Structures are given as structure tokens and as C-alpha cells.
PDB file of C-alpha atoms in Angstrom:
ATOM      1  CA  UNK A   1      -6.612  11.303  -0.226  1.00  0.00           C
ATOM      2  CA  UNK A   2      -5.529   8.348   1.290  1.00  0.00           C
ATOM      3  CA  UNK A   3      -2.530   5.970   0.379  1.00  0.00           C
ATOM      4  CA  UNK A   4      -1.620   2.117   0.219  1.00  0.00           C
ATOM      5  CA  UNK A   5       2.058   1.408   0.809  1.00  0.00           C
ATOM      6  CA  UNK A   6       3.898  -2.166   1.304  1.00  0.00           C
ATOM      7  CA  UNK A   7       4.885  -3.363   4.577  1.00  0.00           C
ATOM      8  CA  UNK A   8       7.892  -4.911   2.822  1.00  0.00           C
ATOM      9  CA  UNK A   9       9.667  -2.518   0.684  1.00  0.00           C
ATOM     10  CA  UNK A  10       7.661   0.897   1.440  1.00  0.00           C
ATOM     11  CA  UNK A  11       7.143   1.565  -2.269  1.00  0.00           C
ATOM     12  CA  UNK A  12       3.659   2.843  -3.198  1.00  0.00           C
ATOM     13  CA  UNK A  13       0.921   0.503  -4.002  1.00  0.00           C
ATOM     14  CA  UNK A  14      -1.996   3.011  -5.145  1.00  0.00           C
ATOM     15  CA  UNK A  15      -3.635   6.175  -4.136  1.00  0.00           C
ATOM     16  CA  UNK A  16      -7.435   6.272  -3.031  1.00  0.00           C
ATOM     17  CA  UNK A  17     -10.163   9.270  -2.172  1.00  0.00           C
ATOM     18  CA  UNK A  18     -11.459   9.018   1.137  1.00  0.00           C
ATOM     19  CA  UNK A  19     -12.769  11.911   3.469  1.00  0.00           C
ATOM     20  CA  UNK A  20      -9.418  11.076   5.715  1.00  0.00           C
ATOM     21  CA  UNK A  21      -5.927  11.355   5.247  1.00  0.00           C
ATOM     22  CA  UNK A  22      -4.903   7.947   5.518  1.00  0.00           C
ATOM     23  CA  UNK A  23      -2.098   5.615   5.004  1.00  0.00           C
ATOM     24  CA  UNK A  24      -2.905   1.872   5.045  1.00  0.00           C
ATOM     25  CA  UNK A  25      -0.366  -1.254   5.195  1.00  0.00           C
ATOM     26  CA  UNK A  26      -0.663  -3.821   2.541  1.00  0.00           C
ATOM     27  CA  UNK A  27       2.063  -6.189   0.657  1.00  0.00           C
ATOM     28  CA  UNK A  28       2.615  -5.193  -2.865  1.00  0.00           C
ATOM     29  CA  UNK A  29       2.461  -8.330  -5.955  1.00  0.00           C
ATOM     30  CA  UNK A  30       6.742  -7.973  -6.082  1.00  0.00           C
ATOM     31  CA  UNK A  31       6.484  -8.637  -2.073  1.00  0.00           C
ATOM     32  CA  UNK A  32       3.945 -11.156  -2.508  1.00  0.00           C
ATOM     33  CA  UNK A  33       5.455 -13.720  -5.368  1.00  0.00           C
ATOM     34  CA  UNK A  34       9.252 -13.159  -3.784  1.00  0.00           C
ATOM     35  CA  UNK A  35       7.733 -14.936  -0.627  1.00  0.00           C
ATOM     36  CA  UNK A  36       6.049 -17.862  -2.543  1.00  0.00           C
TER      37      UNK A  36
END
């Protein structure tokens, strides 16, 4: 089980199933329109 969190705000984007134990970095939509 594996998880996507934002870079921005740290809130949780999603949960995936992968063989790891993983977190991953991304940028949530709330981060992404506030910067456009």
C-alpha cells in the first residue's frame, strides 16, 4: 500500500497497491488552481 500526499499542504491525495510501502510527492487540484 502505497500513498500520494501534496508537497504543499500534506493532506492526502489517494491511496494505491503496490508491492512497496511507498509514499510519493505530488501537488493536490486545491494546491494546483491556488497557484494559477
Amino acid at each position: 500500500m502505497g500513498t500520494i500526499v501534496c508537497q504543499d499542504c500534506q493532506k492526502v491525495i489517494e491511496h494505491y497497491e503496490n508491492e512497496k510501502v511507498s509514499t510519493l510527492y505530488s501537488t493536490c487540484p486545491t494546491c494546483t488552481d491556488t497557484e494559477k
